[in-house]
Short mmCIF file of C-alpha atoms in Angstrom, two decimals:
data_model
loop_
_atom_site.label_atom_id
_atom_site.label_comp_id
_atom_site.label_asym_id
_atom_site.label_seq_id
_atom_site.Cartn_x
_atom_site.Cartn_y
_atom_site.Cartn_z
CA MET A 10 122.17 88.07 62.24
CA LEU A 11 123.75 85.37 64.18
CA SER A 12 120.67 83.76 64.91
CA GLY A 13 116.11 84.07 65.80
CA LEU A 14 115.00 84.83 69.00
CA VAL A 15 111.06 82.64 68.60
CA ASP A 16 109.11 81.44 71.42
CA PRO A 17 107.19 78.04 71.49
CA ALA A 18 103.89 79.71 69.44
CA GLY A 19 106.22 81.00 66.27
CA ARG A 20 106.15 84.60 67.02
CA ARG A 21 109.68 86.14 66.53
CA ILE A 22 110.90 89.01 69.54
CA SER A 23 112.04 91.83 67.65
CA TYR A 24 111.43 94.42 69.82
CA LEU A 25 112.21 94.99 73.41
CA ARG A 26 111.44 97.45 76.04
CA VAL A 27 114.30 98.72 78.27
CA SER A 28 113.46 100.22 81.39
CA VAL A 29 116.68 102.13 82.37
CA THR A 30 115.71 103.24 86.32
CA ASP A 31 112.81 102.69 88.68
CA ARG A 32 112.89 106.29 89.31
CA CYS A 33 110.45 109.08 88.61
CA ASP A 34 109.76 112.31 89.38
CA MET A 35 105.79 111.53 89.27
CA ARG A 36 103.78 109.52 91.25
CA CYS A 37 100.95 108.12 88.72
CA THR A 38 98.13 106.76 90.53
CA TYR A 39 97.27 104.27 88.16
CA CYS A 40 101.66 102.86 88.19
CA MET A 41 102.83 103.97 91.01
CA SER A 42 102.38 103.85 94.75
CA GLU A 43 102.60 107.95 96.41
CA ARG A 44 105.02 106.67 98.67
CA MET A 45 107.74 104.76 96.84
CA THR A 46 110.93 102.75 97.92
CA PHE A 47 113.14 102.79 94.57
CA LEU A 48 115.60 100.36 94.65
CA PRO A 49 119.05 100.47 96.43
CA ARG A 50 121.93 102.45 93.23
CA ALA A 51 124.39 98.86 93.21
CA ASP A 52 120.93 96.44 91.69
CA VAL A 53 120.41 98.69 88.92
CA LEU A 54 122.30 97.44 85.92
CA ASP A 55 124.87 100.26 85.10
CA PHE A 56 124.59 102.03 81.25
CA GLU A 57 127.75 99.03 80.28
CA GLU A 58 125.74 96.16 81.59
CA LEU A 59 122.80 97.35 79.69
CA LEU A 60 124.58 98.49 77.33
CA ARG A 61 126.18 94.97 76.66
CA LEU A 62 123.07 93.26 76.95
CA CYS A 63 120.80 95.06 73.74
CA GLN A 64 123.95 93.84 71.58
CA VAL A 65 123.33 90.59 72.90
CA PHE A 66 119.63 90.65 71.99
CA VAL A 67 120.05 93.14 68.31
CA LYS A 68 122.65 90.31 66.83
CA HIS A 69 120.13 88.21 67.24
CA GLY A 70 117.07 89.89 65.62
CA VAL A 71 115.61 92.39 68.42
CA LYS A 72 115.25 95.29 65.51
CA ARG A 73 112.88 97.75 67.33
CA LEU A 74 114.21 99.19 71.25
CA ARG A 75 112.19 101.40 73.46
CA ILE A 76 113.14 102.63 76.54
CA THR A 77 111.27 103.62 80.26
CA GLY A 78 111.76 103.48 83.48
CA GLY A 79 110.16 104.92 85.80
CA GLU A 80 110.98 107.73 84.17
CA PRO A 81 114.24 107.48 81.67
CA LEU A 82 115.10 110.80 81.65
CA VAL A 83 115.71 111.65 85.31
CA ARG A 84 118.22 109.31 84.55
CA ARG A 85 121.98 110.59 84.37
CA ASP A 86 124.78 110.21 81.92
CA ILE A 87 120.99 109.32 79.67
CA GLY A 88 121.92 111.44 76.67
CA PRO A 89 125.21 109.35 75.81
CA PHE A 90 123.40 105.98 76.67
CA PHE A 91 121.25 107.57 73.82
CA GLU A 92 124.29 108.37 71.66
CA THR A 93 125.23 104.87 71.49
CA LEU A 94 122.11 102.88 71.40
CA GLY A 95 122.05 105.09 68.37
CA GLN A 96 125.45 103.71 66.51
CA TRP A 97 123.37 100.76 66.37
CA LEU A 98 120.76 102.16 63.52
CA HIS A 99 120.36 100.93 60.05
CA HIS A 100 123.34 99.08 59.39
CA PRO A 101 122.39 96.45 57.43
CA GLU A 102 125.75 95.11 56.60
CA GLN A 103 126.59 94.31 60.19
CA ALA A 104 125.44 91.43 62.46
CA GLY A 105 122.17 92.95 64.60
CA SER A 106 120.76 96.38 62.78
CA LEU A 107 118.43 98.49 64.90
CA ASP A 108 115.27 99.91 63.00
CA GLU A 109 114.17 101.94 65.38
CA LEU A 110 114.88 103.35 68.44
CA THR A 111 112.32 104.70 70.57
CA LEU A 112 111.06 105.85 74.14
CA THR A 113 108.08 106.19 76.51
CA THR A 114 107.96 109.68 78.40
CA ASN A 115 106.25 111.87 80.94
CA GLY A 116 107.74 114.52 79.84
CA SER A 117 108.61 116.82 82.59
CA ARG A 118 112.25 116.55 80.87
CA LEU A 119 111.15 116.34 77.37
CA ALA A 120 112.13 119.59 76.69
CA LEU A 121 115.72 119.38 77.47
CA TYR A 122 116.66 116.23 76.25
CA ALA A 123 114.78 116.38 72.91
CA GLU A 124 117.14 117.78 70.39
CA THR A 125 120.25 115.44 72.03
CA LEU A 126 117.89 112.21 71.49
CA PHE A 127 116.66 112.99 67.43
CA ARG A 128 120.10 113.37 67.09
CA ALA A 129 120.82 110.03 67.99
CA GLY A 130 118.38 108.85 66.03
CA VAL A 131 115.35 108.74 67.82
CA ARG A 132 112.39 110.04 65.60
CA ARG A 133 109.05 109.39 67.90
CA VAL A 134 108.52 109.45 70.46
CA ASN A 135 105.52 108.03 73.05
CA VAL A 136 104.00 111.15 75.66
CA SER A 137 102.28 109.84 79.16
CA LEU A 138 99.83 112.44 78.99
CA ASP A 139 95.79 111.98 81.47
CA THR A 140 94.72 115.01 80.67
CA LEU A 141 94.76 118.26 79.36
CA ASP A 142 93.51 119.84 83.04
CA GLU A 143 95.66 121.22 85.04
CA GLU A 144 94.62 120.14 88.52
CA ARG A 145 93.26 117.05 87.21
CA PHE A 146 96.53 116.31 85.89
CA ALA A 147 98.02 117.04 89.86
CA SER A 148 96.10 115.10 90.53
CA ILE A 149 96.81 112.37 88.40
CA THR A 150 100.72 112.00 88.74
CA ARG A 151 100.54 114.04 92.50
CA ARG A 152 103.54 116.00 91.40
CA GLY A 153 103.95 116.73 87.84
CA LYS A 154 103.36 119.88 86.48
CA LEU A 155 100.87 119.92 82.93
CA ALA A 156 103.80 123.40 81.65
CA ALA A 157 106.35 120.47 81.73
CA THR A 158 104.94 118.02 79.92
CA LEU A 159 103.74 120.31 76.98
CA ASP A 160 106.69 122.27 76.83
CA GLY A 161 108.66 118.67 76.03
CA ILE A 162 106.11 117.80 73.39
CA LYS A 163 105.86 121.02 72.04
CA ALA A 164 110.25 120.71 71.95
CA ALA A 165 109.59 117.43 70.23
CA ARG A 166 107.57 118.02 67.60
CA ASP A 167 109.56 121.02 66.54
CA VAL A 168 113.03 119.10 66.08
CA GLY A 169 111.14 116.57 64.08
CA MET A 170 110.58 114.17 65.83
CA ALA A 171 106.88 112.21 65.85
CA VAL A 172 103.92 112.11 68.64
CA ARG A 173 102.25 109.55 70.70
CA VAL A 174 99.40 110.88 73.17
CA ASN A 175 99.55 107.80 75.61
CA ALA A 176 96.49 108.70 77.99
CA VAL A 177 95.13 105.54 79.66
CA ALA A 178 91.07 106.02 79.82
CA MET A 179 90.30 105.69 83.39
CA ALA A 180 86.33 105.51 84.66
CA GLY A 181 85.28 108.85 85.84
CA VAL A 182 88.95 110.40 86.61
CA ASN A 183 89.91 111.92 82.46
CA ASP A 184 86.48 109.92 79.96
CA ASP A 185 84.95 113.51 79.75
CA GLU A 186 88.11 114.99 78.12
CA PHE A 187 88.78 112.21 74.60
CA ASP A 188 87.13 114.48 72.60
CA ALA A 189 88.92 117.75 73.85
CA MET A 190 92.50 115.02 73.42
CA LEU A 191 91.63 114.24 70.04
CA ALA A 192 90.97 118.23 68.53
CA TRP A 193 94.37 118.69 69.98
CA CYS A 194 96.72 116.32 69.20
CA GLY A 195 95.10 117.04 65.86
CA GLU A 196 96.01 120.60 66.05
CA ILE A 197 99.11 119.70 67.11
CA GLY A 198 100.39 116.82 65.03
CA ALA A 199 100.19 114.63 67.01
CA ASP A 200 98.86 110.93 67.21
CA LEU A 201 96.39 110.16 70.79
CA CYS A 202 96.10 106.46 72.23
CA LEU A 203 93.89 105.99 74.25
CA ILE A 204 94.65 102.26 76.96
CA GLU A 205 93.16 100.10 79.04
CA THR A 206 94.27 100.56 83.16
CA MET A 207 96.16 97.87 84.18
CA PRO A 208 95.68 95.85 87.28
CA MET A 209 99.55 95.80 87.78
CA GLY A 210 101.77 96.45 91.05
CA ASP A 211 100.76 97.96 94.60
CA THR A 212 99.74 101.53 93.53
CA GLY A 213 97.07 102.29 96.46
CA GLU A 214 94.66 102.39 94.26
CA ASP A 215 91.83 99.92 92.97
CA ARG A 216 92.28 100.57 89.28
CA THR A 217 89.05 98.23 89.22
CA ALA A 218 86.88 100.79 89.94
CA ARG A 219 88.28 103.30 86.91
CA TYR A 220 88.23 100.17 84.19
CA LEU A 221 87.42 101.35 81.47
CA PRO A 222 86.45 98.70 78.74
CA LEU A 223 88.25 100.64 75.24
CA SER A 224 85.14 99.45 72.74
CA GLU A 225 82.85 101.49 74.91
CA VAL A 226 84.80 104.51 74.34
CA LYS A 227 85.44 103.92 70.25
CA ALA A 228 81.60 103.30 70.04
CA ASP A 229 81.11 106.48 71.50
CA LEU A 230 84.11 108.89 69.94
CA ALA A 231 82.32 107.94 66.27
CA ARG A 232 79.48 109.39 67.11
CA ARG A 233 81.29 112.67 66.01
CA TRP A 234 83.96 111.79 64.50
CA THR A 235 84.53 109.79 61.67
CA LEU A 236 87.07 106.93 62.55
CA GLU A 237 88.54 105.24 59.70
CA PRO A 238 90.03 101.50 60.12
CA LEU A 239 94.27 101.38 59.37
CA ALA A 240 96.49 98.78 59.23
CA ASP A 241 99.55 100.85 60.44
CA ARG A 242 101.28 99.64 63.26
CA SER A 243 104.42 100.59 65.46
CA GLY A 244 105.96 97.40 66.58
CA GLY A 245 103.56 97.20 69.68
CA PRO A 246 100.30 96.62 70.93
CA ALA A 247 98.19 99.60 69.48
CA ARG A 248 95.99 99.22 66.59
CA TYR A 249 95.37 102.62 64.89
CA MET A 250 92.94 104.67 62.95
CA ARG A 251 92.22 107.47 61.26
CA VAL A 252 90.79 110.94 62.25
CA ALA A 253 89.45 112.09 58.86
CA GLU A 254 89.08 115.26 60.73
CA THR A 255 91.88 116.20 62.24
CA GLY A 256 94.44 113.75 59.69
CA GLN A 257 96.12 111.71 63.24
CA ARG A 258 95.39 108.98 63.70
CA ILE A 259 93.82 107.08 66.84
CA GLY A 260 95.17 103.98 68.74
CA PHE A 261 93.83 101.58 70.69
CA ILE A 262 95.69 99.10 73.37
CA THR A 263 93.20 96.55 74.88
CA PRO A 264 94.71 94.53 77.44
CA MET A 265 91.83 93.83 79.33
CA SER A 266 88.75 93.48 77.10
CA HIS A 267 90.71 91.98 74.41
CA ASN A 268 94.25 90.99 74.40
CA PHE A 269 96.68 91.37 71.48
CA CYS A 270 98.62 88.36 72.60
CA SER A 271 98.56 86.39 69.90
CA THR A 272 101.30 88.46 67.73
CA CYS A 273 103.21 89.88 71.16
CA ASN A 274 106.34 89.59 69.87
CA ARG A 275 108.31 91.97 72.54
CA VAL A 276 109.98 91.12 75.53
CA ARG A 277 110.55 93.66 78.53
CA LEU A 278 113.94 93.82 80.75
CA SER A 279 113.51 95.86 83.87
CA CYS A 280 116.21 98.17 85.06
CA THR A 281 117.84 95.38 87.93
CA GLY A 282 118.60 92.77 84.59
CA GLN A 283 115.53 90.81 84.97
CA LEU A 284 113.89 89.60 82.03
CA TYR A 285 110.38 89.11 81.33
CA THR A 286 108.46 87.36 78.12
CA CYS A 287 104.80 89.06 79.39
CA LEU A 288 103.35 91.77 81.75
CA GLY A 289 100.75 89.19 83.44
CA HIS A 290 103.22 86.96 84.32
CA GLU A 291 106.41 87.23 87.00
CA ASP A 292 108.09 84.30 85.11
CA GLY A 293 111.63 85.73 84.08
CA VAL A 294 115.64 84.77 83.86
CA ASP A 295 117.46 87.68 85.91
CA LEU A 296 120.09 88.37 83.32
CA ARG A 297 122.35 90.32 86.06
CA ALA A 298 123.68 87.13 87.39
CA ILE A 299 124.66 85.85 84.22
CA LEU A 300 126.81 89.37 83.66
CA ARG A 301 128.22 90.05 86.95
CA SER A 302 128.83 86.24 87.73
CA GLY A 303 131.21 87.07 84.24
CA GLY A 304 128.81 85.00 81.89
CA ASP A 305 129.79 85.29 78.13
CA ASP A 306 127.72 86.37 75.30
CA ALA A 307 126.23 82.82 74.61
CA ALA A 308 125.78 82.19 78.61
CA ILE A 309 123.62 85.53 78.47
CA LEU A 310 122.03 84.86 75.27
CA ALA A 311 120.89 81.19 76.36
CA GLY A 312 119.79 82.78 78.92
CA ILE A 313 117.69 85.16 77.25
CA GLN A 314 116.55 81.89 74.80
CA ALA A 315 115.45 80.13 78.06
CA ALA A 316 113.06 82.76 79.25
CA ILE A 317 111.40 83.19 75.78
CA ASP A 318 111.41 78.90 76.32
CA ARG A 319 108.13 80.00 78.66
CA LYS A 320 106.71 82.93 76.99
CA PRO A 321 103.82 82.28 77.34
CA THR A 322 100.57 82.53 74.65
CA GLY A 323 98.88 85.15 76.69
CA HIS A 324 98.34 87.18 79.57
CA ASP A 325 95.58 86.42 82.44
CA PHE A 326 95.36 89.48 84.45
CA MET A 327 93.00 90.08 86.63
CA LEU A 328 89.85 92.71 86.72
CA GLY A 329 88.60 91.43 90.63
CA ALA A 330 91.42 91.54 92.81
CA LYS A 331 91.42 93.80 95.75
CA PRO A 332 92.90 97.03 96.40
CA GLY A 333 96.77 96.46 97.87
CA GLU A 334 96.39 92.84 95.93
CA VAL A 335 98.19 92.49 92.79
CA SER A 336 97.35 89.72 89.72
CA GLY A 337 100.66 90.38 87.96
CA PRO A 338 104.55 91.38 89.51
CA VAL A 339 105.34 94.49 91.00
CA ARG A 340 107.69 95.83 88.83
CA HIS A 341 109.15 99.93 88.47
CA MET A 342 108.33 99.10 84.79
CA SER A 343 106.58 101.71 82.09
CA VAL A 344 103.25 100.35 81.25
CA THR A 345 101.93 103.05 78.77
CA GLY A 346 104.60 102.60 76.12
CA GLY A 347 103.56 100.45 72.96
#
């Protein structure tokens, strides 16, 4: 490693989330507007550009890469992209080496790619799944098919990948399903992670009305399940507990009720090359401009460091935003990772 990336609060940046596309085959109510206008292809980084930026990050201390979207598996030739990234895994003798390569997906195409991902070195995957009810799934995703996501989860487990099911907790939408989801995850050998809804981007929905504090959910689950505290960390914001009855874990991501900023070691690269250091702040650096103007790796590193030098100590989401207003930046990036 040539140098480390450290922000003003002394947090070492070792985790990079990379969006490879703004496109998705679903329109989840908490994530996207039903009538999306997607980016022109020329605005989106090609795989060569994405790999070059990732390589600079890895050479300077990033040890975990998570690929996101939109839905990353809808992008053409995503398989070879993962295969190239996988070549960077577990080579401590090199100047830069990855410890982990993961992705967040809605699971719709996971059955097609599970074997490819595993061969590339992906050993765990996060799958967004907010309900086990077919009609409710169709309503939340606006166009998704529950069977396809369930098939994807099964395929991932069959090839040997660990699965974490990400569920956005929404009052009046899926808050009656957490027990069933916890039991189902135990049956298939998956962890469950509940996520507080975040007021990011214009989705055409008032998410403040659906906000559900996970402290209340945890207290309610603890009346029926034995939840044992754990020190387990995946490198992301989730805080885990062991479910004694199933042996699996349940995680809680609480950006609204109890933020995780003090230990934030993450930055996010959009599919257009914008580097963001916080989900709740618009401040970023345009790495695409540096790339396409002929900048060398030193110039790219300088841009990265300039963004990290401005990484805030915490986010400031606004629960009181009106429908159609946003309190954070509108960015086509998955908000259900970790």
